[in-house]
Short mmCIF file of C-alpha atoms in Angstrom, two decimals:
data_model
loop_
_atom_site.label_atom_id
_atom_site.label_comp_id
_atom_site.label_asym_id
_atom_site.label_seq_id
_atom_site.Cartn_x
_atom_site.Cartn_y
_atom_site.Cartn_z
CA MET G 1 91.53 87.81 156.50
CA GLU G 2 89.66 84.84 157.97
CA SER G 3 88.11 84.13 154.56
CA ILE G 4 91.46 83.77 152.76
CA PRO G 5 91.63 79.94 153.10
CA GLN G 6 88.20 79.70 151.44
CA PHE G 7 89.43 81.69 148.45
CA CYS G 8 92.64 79.68 148.24
CA PHE G 9 90.63 76.45 148.15
CA PRO G 10 87.28 77.47 146.62
CA ASP G 11 86.66 73.88 145.47
CA ILE G 12 88.02 72.08 148.52
CA GLU G 13 85.20 69.54 148.54
CA ARG G 14 86.40 68.24 145.14
CA LEU G 15 90.10 67.96 145.99
CA LYS G 16 91.55 64.48 146.53
CA PRO G 17 95.11 63.18 147.11
CA THR G 18 96.85 62.64 143.77
CA THR G 19 100.24 62.01 142.20
CA LYS G 20 99.64 64.24 139.17
CA PHE G 21 98.45 67.84 139.25
CA LYS G 22 98.99 70.70 136.81
CA SER G 23 99.77 73.89 138.71
CA GLU G 24 97.16 76.66 138.57
CA THR G 25 97.45 80.43 138.90
CA PHE G 26 94.41 82.38 140.02
CA SER G 27 93.50 85.46 142.01
CA PHE G 28 90.81 86.91 144.22
CA VAL G 29 89.89 90.36 145.53
CA LEU G 30 88.85 91.25 149.08
CA THR G 31 86.89 94.48 149.56
CA ASN G 32 86.25 96.05 152.98
CA MET G 33 83.35 98.28 154.08
CA GLU G 34 85.22 101.40 152.91
CA GLY G 35 85.61 99.97 149.41
CA ASN G 36 89.36 99.40 149.77
CA ARG G 37 90.65 96.35 147.93
CA LYS G 38 93.29 93.75 148.67
CA PHE G 39 94.37 91.35 145.97
CA GLY G 40 95.24 87.72 146.53
CA TYR G 41 97.58 86.07 144.00
CA CYS G 42 97.62 82.28 144.24
CA ARG G 43 99.66 79.41 142.83
CA ARG G 44 98.26 75.95 143.52
CA LEU G 45 100.70 73.10 142.98
CA LEU G 46 101.57 69.59 144.06
CA PRO G 47 104.53 69.65 146.45
CA ALA G 48 107.44 67.30 145.87
CA GLY G 49 107.01 63.88 147.46
CA LYS G 50 106.01 60.28 146.94
CA GLY G 51 102.56 58.77 146.83
CA PRO G 52 99.17 60.53 146.60
CA ARG G 53 99.14 63.95 148.28
CA LEU G 54 96.98 67.06 148.34
CA PRO G 55 97.96 70.21 146.44
CA GLU G 56 99.00 73.28 148.40
CA VAL G 57 98.54 76.98 147.70
CA THR G 58 101.01 79.84 147.94
CA CYS G 59 99.04 83.07 148.38
CA LEU G 60 100.47 86.60 148.18
CA ILE G 61 98.25 89.41 149.55
CA SER G 62 98.79 92.94 148.26
CA PRO G 63 96.90 96.24 148.06
CA LEU G 64 98.17 96.59 144.48
CA GLY G 65 96.67 95.10 141.34
CA CYS G 66 99.73 93.97 139.35
CA PHE G 67 98.87 90.48 138.13
CA SER G 68 101.84 89.95 135.80
CA LEU G 69 104.42 91.06 138.39
CA TYR G 70 103.06 88.75 141.08
CA GLU G 71 102.70 85.93 138.57
CA LYS G 72 106.45 86.12 137.94
CA ILE G 73 107.09 86.06 141.69
CA LEU G 74 104.91 82.94 141.94
CA ASP G 75 106.85 81.34 139.07
CA ASN G 76 110.04 81.76 141.08
CA ILE G 77 108.37 80.44 144.22
CA GLU G 78 107.15 77.33 142.39
CA GLU G 79 110.67 76.57 141.13
CA ARG G 80 112.05 76.80 144.65
CA ARG G 81 109.17 74.89 146.24
CA GLN G 82 110.22 71.80 144.33
CA VAL G 83 113.53 72.08 146.20
CA SER G 84 112.39 72.95 149.74
CA THR G 85 110.27 75.35 151.78
CA THR G 86 113.54 76.87 153.07
CA ALA G 87 114.41 77.91 149.50
CA VAL G 88 110.99 79.59 149.24
CA PHE G 89 111.31 81.55 152.50
CA THR G 90 114.87 82.64 151.62
CA PHE G 91 113.59 83.98 148.29
CA LEU G 92 110.64 85.77 149.94
CA LYS G 93 112.99 87.44 152.44
CA ALA G 94 115.04 88.75 149.51
CA ILE G 95 111.84 90.10 147.90
CA VAL G 96 110.66 91.84 151.08
CA ALA G 97 114.10 93.42 151.61
CA ASN G 98 113.68 95.44 148.40
CA PRO G 99 111.36 98.44 147.92
CA PHE G 100 108.34 97.79 145.73
CA PRO G 101 108.99 99.37 142.29
CA LYS G 102 107.08 102.48 141.27
CA PRO G 103 104.83 102.29 138.17
CA GLY G 104 106.96 101.71 135.08
CA ARG G 105 110.06 100.89 137.14
CA SER G 106 111.91 97.65 137.90
CA VAL G 107 113.63 96.17 140.92
CA GLN G 108 116.44 93.62 140.87
CA VAL G 109 116.46 90.94 143.54
CA ARG G 110 119.53 88.92 144.44
CA ALA G 111 118.62 85.41 145.58
CA PHE G 112 119.90 81.86 145.54
CA SER G 113 119.07 80.05 142.32
CA ALA G 114 116.44 77.31 142.43
CA ARG G 115 118.79 75.08 140.43
CA GLY G 116 121.74 75.27 142.78
CA GLY G 117 123.59 77.22 145.43
CA GLU G 118 124.69 80.08 143.17
CA MET G 119 123.32 83.59 143.52
CA GLU G 120 121.25 85.01 140.66
CA THR G 121 119.58 88.33 139.85
CA VAL G 122 115.86 88.31 139.13
CA THR G 123 114.24 91.43 137.67
CA PHE G 124 110.64 92.34 138.47
CA THR G 125 108.93 95.14 136.53
CA ARG G 126 105.80 96.96 137.60
CA PRO G 127 103.67 98.06 134.62
CA LEU G 128 103.19 101.79 134.06
CA ASP G 129 99.43 101.26 134.09
CA SER G 130 98.40 97.95 135.67
CA ARG G 131 95.11 98.02 133.76
CA LEU G 132 97.14 97.72 130.55
CA GLU G 133 99.77 95.29 131.74
CA HIS G 134 100.25 92.38 129.37
CA VAL G 135 97.06 90.32 129.54
CA ASP G 136 97.05 86.96 127.82
CA PHE G 137 93.96 87.42 125.65
CA SER G 138 94.49 83.95 124.17
CA ILE G 139 92.73 82.41 127.20
CA LEU G 140 89.55 84.40 126.56
CA PHE G 141 89.59 84.35 122.75
CA SER G 142 90.37 80.64 122.48
CA THR G 143 87.48 79.93 124.87
CA LEU G 144 84.69 82.10 123.42
CA PRO G 145 83.99 83.40 119.88
CA PRO G 146 84.19 87.18 119.30
CA ARG G 147 80.41 87.60 119.22
CA LYS G 148 79.97 86.22 122.74
CA ILE G 149 82.94 88.25 124.02
CA ILE G 150 81.39 91.44 122.64
CA GLN G 151 78.10 90.57 124.33
CA LEU G 152 79.95 90.16 127.64
CA PHE G 153 81.82 93.42 127.05
CA SER G 154 78.54 95.23 126.29
CA SER G 155 76.89 93.88 129.43
CA MET G 156 79.80 95.01 131.57
CA LEU G 157 79.61 98.51 130.09
CA MET G 158 76.02 98.60 131.35
CA GLU G 159 77.33 97.45 134.78
CA ARG G 160 75.28 94.28 134.92
CA ARG G 161 75.83 91.14 136.96
CA VAL G 162 78.11 88.69 135.14
CA ILE G 163 79.07 85.18 136.27
CA LEU G 164 81.77 83.09 134.58
CA CYS G 165 81.85 79.33 135.25
CA SER G 166 84.71 76.88 134.75
CA SER G 167 86.29 73.91 136.51
CA ASN G 168 89.71 75.40 135.64
CA LEU G 169 90.71 78.13 138.11
CA SER G 170 93.44 79.50 135.81
CA LEU G 171 90.87 79.80 133.01
CA LEU G 172 88.43 81.64 135.28
CA THR G 173 91.04 84.15 136.43
CA GLY G 174 92.51 84.62 132.94
CA CYS G 175 89.13 85.29 131.31
CA ALA G 176 88.02 87.63 134.11
CA HIS G 177 91.19 89.74 133.92
CA ALA G 178 91.03 89.84 130.12
CA LEU G 179 87.44 91.13 130.24
CA LEU G 180 88.43 93.89 132.67
CA ALA G 181 91.33 94.89 130.42
CA LEU G 182 88.92 95.37 127.50
CA LEU G 183 87.16 98.16 129.45
CA TYR G 184 90.23 100.45 129.47
CA PRO G 185 90.29 103.50 129.85
CA PHE G 186 87.26 102.84 132.04
CA GLU G 187 87.60 100.79 135.20
CA TRP G 188 85.20 98.31 136.79
CA GLN G 189 84.05 99.92 140.05
CA HIS G 190 82.04 97.07 141.50
CA VAL G 191 82.49 93.64 143.13
CA PHE G 192 85.12 91.53 141.40
CA ILE G 193 85.64 87.95 142.62
CA PRO G 194 87.42 85.87 139.93
CA VAL G 195 86.95 82.68 141.95
CA LEU G 196 84.00 82.50 144.36
CA PRO G 197 84.05 79.70 146.97
CA GLY G 198 80.94 77.52 146.88
CA ALA G 199 80.20 78.35 150.52
CA LEU G 200 79.73 82.01 149.52
CA ILE G 201 77.34 81.47 146.60
CA GLU G 202 74.70 83.64 148.32
CA PHE G 203 76.83 86.62 147.27
CA CYS G 204 75.25 86.12 143.84
CA CYS G 205 71.91 87.31 145.26
CA SER G 206 73.28 90.84 145.54
CA PRO G 207 71.33 93.29 143.36
CA LEU G 208 74.51 95.31 142.77
CA PRO G 209 76.73 94.85 139.68
CA TYR G 210 79.49 92.25 139.93
CA LEU G 211 81.87 90.07 137.95
CA MET G 212 82.32 86.66 139.56
CA GLY G 213 83.76 83.30 138.66
CA MET G 214 82.72 79.93 140.04
CA HIS G 215 82.75 76.17 139.48
CA PRO G 216 80.05 74.99 137.00
CA SER G 217 78.71 72.53 139.59
CA LEU G 218 77.18 75.60 141.30
CA ILE G 219 75.03 76.52 138.26
CA PRO G 220 71.99 74.49 139.46
CA ALA G 221 72.07 76.46 142.73
CA LEU G 222 71.83 79.69 140.70
CA ASP G 223 68.61 78.43 139.12
CA GLU G 224 67.01 78.29 142.55
CA MET G 225 67.79 81.94 143.31
CA GLU G 226 64.90 84.31 142.59
CA THR G 227 67.11 87.35 141.90
CA MET G 228 69.07 85.88 138.98
CA GLU G 229 66.77 87.05 136.14
CA GLU G 230 68.96 90.07 135.43
CA ALA G 231 72.28 88.19 135.40
CA LEU G 232 74.41 86.92 132.53
CA VAL G 233 75.85 83.46 133.25
CA VAL G 234 78.49 81.91 130.98
CA ASP G 235 79.74 78.32 131.07
CA LEU G 236 83.30 78.69 129.76
CA ASP G 237 83.88 74.93 129.67
CA LYS G 238 80.89 74.43 127.34
CA LYS G 239 81.47 77.78 125.56
CA LYS G 240 77.87 78.88 125.94
CA PHE G 241 75.56 81.26 127.78
CA VAL G 242 73.52 79.59 130.52
CA LYS G 243 71.46 82.69 131.31
CA LYS G 244 70.91 85.79 129.17
CA ILE G 245 68.83 88.91 129.49
CA GLY G 246 68.16 88.91 125.74
CA ASP G 247 69.35 92.34 124.60
CA GLU G 248 73.09 91.66 124.60
CA THR G 249 73.47 92.15 120.83
CA SER G 250 71.56 95.45 120.82
CA ILE G 251 73.34 97.30 123.64
CA LEU G 252 76.04 98.70 121.35
CA PRO G 253 75.22 100.68 118.21
CA SER G 254 75.10 98.18 115.33
CA LYS G 255 78.03 99.64 113.39
CA LEU G 256 80.27 99.49 116.47
CA PHE G 257 79.18 95.93 117.26
CA GLN G 258 79.82 94.88 113.65
CA TYR G 259 83.21 96.61 113.58
CA LEU G 260 84.32 94.80 116.73
CA GLU G 261 83.03 91.44 115.50
CA HIS G 262 84.66 91.83 112.08
CA THR G 263 88.06 92.91 113.44
CA LEU G 264 88.21 90.44 116.32
CA GLY G 265 87.12 87.62 114.02
CA SER G 266 89.83 88.34 111.45
CA PRO G 267 92.35 85.57 110.60
CA ALA G 268 95.13 87.64 112.20
CA VAL G 269 93.42 87.02 115.57
CA THR G 270 91.73 83.65 115.20
CA SER G 271 94.66 81.86 113.53
CA GLU G 272 97.06 83.04 116.24
CA TYR G 273 94.93 81.59 119.02
CA GLN G 274 94.47 78.28 117.22
CA LYS G 275 98.20 77.60 117.38
CA PRO G 276 99.55 75.10 119.91
CA SER G 277 100.37 76.91 123.15
CA GLY G 278 104.09 76.31 122.73
CA LYS G 279 104.18 78.06 119.36
CA LYS G 280 102.38 81.23 120.45
CA SER G 281 104.70 84.23 120.64
CA SER G 282 105.00 85.91 124.03
CA THR G 283 104.13 89.32 122.56
CA SER G 284 101.38 88.21 120.25
CA ARG G 285 100.39 90.29 117.25
CA ALA G 286 96.84 89.15 118.00
CA ASP G 287 96.99 90.68 121.51
CA GLU G 288 98.09 93.98 119.96
CA ILE G 289 95.20 93.91 117.48
CA ILE G 290 92.70 93.25 120.27
CA THR G 291 94.05 96.03 122.50
CA ASN G 292 94.07 98.52 119.61
CA THR G 293 90.59 97.52 118.44
CA PHE G 294 88.98 98.33 121.77
CA MET G 295 91.12 101.45 122.13
CA ILE G 296 89.82 102.62 118.72
CA PHE G 297 86.27 101.85 119.89
CA PHE G 298 86.62 104.16 122.91
CA VAL G 299 88.58 106.84 121.07
CA TYR G 300 85.80 106.91 118.45
CA LEU G 301 83.31 107.62 121.23
CA TYR G 302 85.45 109.86 123.49
CA GLY G 303 88.47 110.99 121.50
CA ASP G 304 87.57 114.68 121.71
CA TYR G 305 85.91 114.71 125.13
CA ARG G 306 88.27 117.47 126.34
CA GLN G 307 86.49 119.96 124.08
CA TYR G 308 83.40 119.43 126.22
CA MET G 309 85.02 120.05 129.61
CA LYS G 310 83.24 123.31 130.48
CA LYS G 311 84.10 125.79 133.23
CA LYS G 312 81.16 126.62 135.53
CA ALA G 313 80.40 129.95 137.20
CA ASP G 314 82.15 128.84 140.40
CA GLY G 315 85.32 128.02 138.46
CA SER G 316 84.94 124.24 138.63
CA ILE G 317 85.17 122.03 135.55
CA GLU G 318 82.32 119.80 134.38
CA PHE G 319 81.88 117.43 131.44
CA ALA G 320 78.89 118.57 129.37
CA LYS G 321 77.16 115.21 128.94
CA LYS G 322 74.06 116.34 127.08
CA GLU G 323 75.99 118.60 124.74
CA TYR G 324 78.43 115.79 124.03
CA GLU G 325 75.66 113.29 123.27
CA LYS G 326 74.08 115.71 120.76
CA LYS G 327 77.29 115.96 118.74
CA PHE G 328 76.62 112.48 117.32
CA SER G 329 74.12 112.34 114.46
CA SER G 330 73.45 108.63 115.01
CA LYS G 331 70.41 108.02 117.25
CA SER G 332 71.71 104.60 118.30
CA ILE G 333 75.01 106.12 119.49
CA ARG G 334 73.18 108.84 121.41
CA ARG G 335 70.97 106.22 123.09
CA PHE G 336 74.03 104.17 124.06
CA LEU G 337 75.85 107.21 125.46
CA GLU G 338 72.79 108.28 127.46
CA ALA G 339 72.75 104.86 129.13
CA PHE G 340 76.52 104.65 129.59
CA HIS G 341 76.70 108.14 131.10
CA MET G 342 74.52 106.87 133.96
CA THR G 343 77.08 104.28 135.04
CA GLN G 344 79.50 104.61 137.94
CA MET G 345 82.26 103.59 135.56
CA PHE G 346 81.73 106.73 133.49
CA ASP G 347 81.21 108.95 136.57
CA ILE G 348 84.71 108.04 137.83
CA PHE G 349 86.21 108.61 134.37
CA ALA G 350 84.66 112.09 134.19
CA GLU G 351 85.44 112.94 137.82
CA GLN G 352 89.14 112.18 137.32
CA ARG G 353 89.23 114.64 134.43
CA GLU G 354 87.11 117.31 136.11
CA ASN G 355 89.49 117.44 139.08
CA PRO G 356 92.54 119.58 138.12
CA LEU G 357 94.95 117.50 140.24
CA LYS G 358 93.73 114.16 138.89
CA SER G 359 93.40 115.52 135.35
CA GLU G 360 97.14 116.22 135.22
CA MET G 361 97.82 112.58 136.06
CA THR G 362 95.31 111.14 133.56
CA SER G 363 96.76 113.31 130.77
CA GLN G 364 99.79 111.00 130.76
CA SER G 365 97.74 107.80 130.47
CA THR G 366 97.99 105.48 127.49
CA PHE G 367 94.47 106.43 126.41
CA GLU G 368 95.23 110.16 126.32
CA ARG G 369 98.46 109.64 124.41
CA SER G 370 96.74 107.28 121.98
CA THR G 371 93.97 109.83 121.44
CA ILE G 372 96.45 112.53 120.49
CA HIS G 373 99.01 110.58 118.48
CA VAL G 374 97.61 107.47 116.85
CA MET G 375 94.12 106.17 117.41
CA LYS G 376 92.11 109.23 116.40
CA ASP G 377 93.18 108.84 112.77
CA ARG G 378 92.32 105.15 112.88
CA CYS G 379 88.74 105.86 113.97
CA MET G 380 87.96 106.32 110.28
CA GLU G 381 88.23 102.52 110.05
CA ILE G 382 84.85 102.32 111.79
CA GLU G 383 83.21 104.71 109.33
CA ILE G 384 84.81 102.97 106.34
CA PHE G 385 83.75 99.55 107.61
CA SER G 386 80.22 100.85 108.27
CA SER G 387 79.98 102.25 104.71
CA LYS G 388 81.16 98.95 103.20
CA SER G 389 78.61 97.05 105.29
CA LYS G 390 75.80 99.31 104.09
CA ILE G 391 76.87 98.84 100.43
CA SER G 392 77.03 95.05 100.88
CA ARG G 393 73.54 94.96 102.41
CA TRP G 394 72.20 97.20 99.62
CA ARG G 395 73.67 94.89 96.95
CA LEU G 396 72.23 91.83 98.69
CA ARG G 397 68.74 93.36 98.83
CA LYS G 398 69.04 94.32 95.17
CA ARG G 399 69.87 90.72 94.18
CA ILE G 400 66.94 89.42 96.22
#
């Protein structure tokens, strides 16, 4: 807990008293020796007053990862902070007095309005699956082109070290959470620090996989670290890779990479994110396309995995990795699966489905329902797109 102030003010050396400051929302994750996580949800704003003053941070600590729910709580806190700290504490007491909602459920909180002395009811909803709560993909897709996003996605599937850099804390957190959401139904099992304080930059020397965010002024310090050869470093402000391993475009099988790039680069996605922020719909069609595209990607690879859950002699259930890999005729897909099946991310996915108690819970997940009802039929889009690409390349070679 002693490190919380550092995470609330990761760039404290650059903060100066000011009269204008756009509020920022960001988060951090604290992990103890047992691997248990606590999430910090922060809102940095300029308190009401006259003359130059320093921004302050409201930080909510929770063992639960529910970014959208806590973001709404922070919205309400910010409204009341412009009135008084008393209004904030009164609201927080009302929050604490109510039980935290179960997944998929809501809780209604009665509190004094920020605009006056009248009571109002505020509804807070906890997503059924926090990994699929509404993520604003516009932050990520308006910052980087699809090709670079797919390269980041591919590197994270291989559980590599990834560092995002930006001077905007909201941008860092938004892009980091969006990248994690793309991995669903798999879950990042390693270090996740959306905003790393400069004083803790030595954490980057860790040989273990991580996803971290930091201020771009720290990039020169990374160059002096000997262990950074195997890391992918992205400057979000300049929209470019600072460090690459070099194989980012060849990790995924070519037809899957091309399918993702084609779909994510379609006008339905790019035109939506080029709109002024005020004109973007809250439930964007582009967000739906992105979520479905990556769901189709994983359903194509693992849509019928249950057929390969084999019972062993001792009665336990085990996923037959080698048998599953051989079912694909494509050598590039088999090579990718062989590498992916060595990750901790996949081990946890398989373990949850090999355990009868956990398997019953995962059977109700969005991925399982999508596999059965919708996405499996849409996997043909990948084969159709691959066939069209081959025909186009054949015609081009013929002309040449």
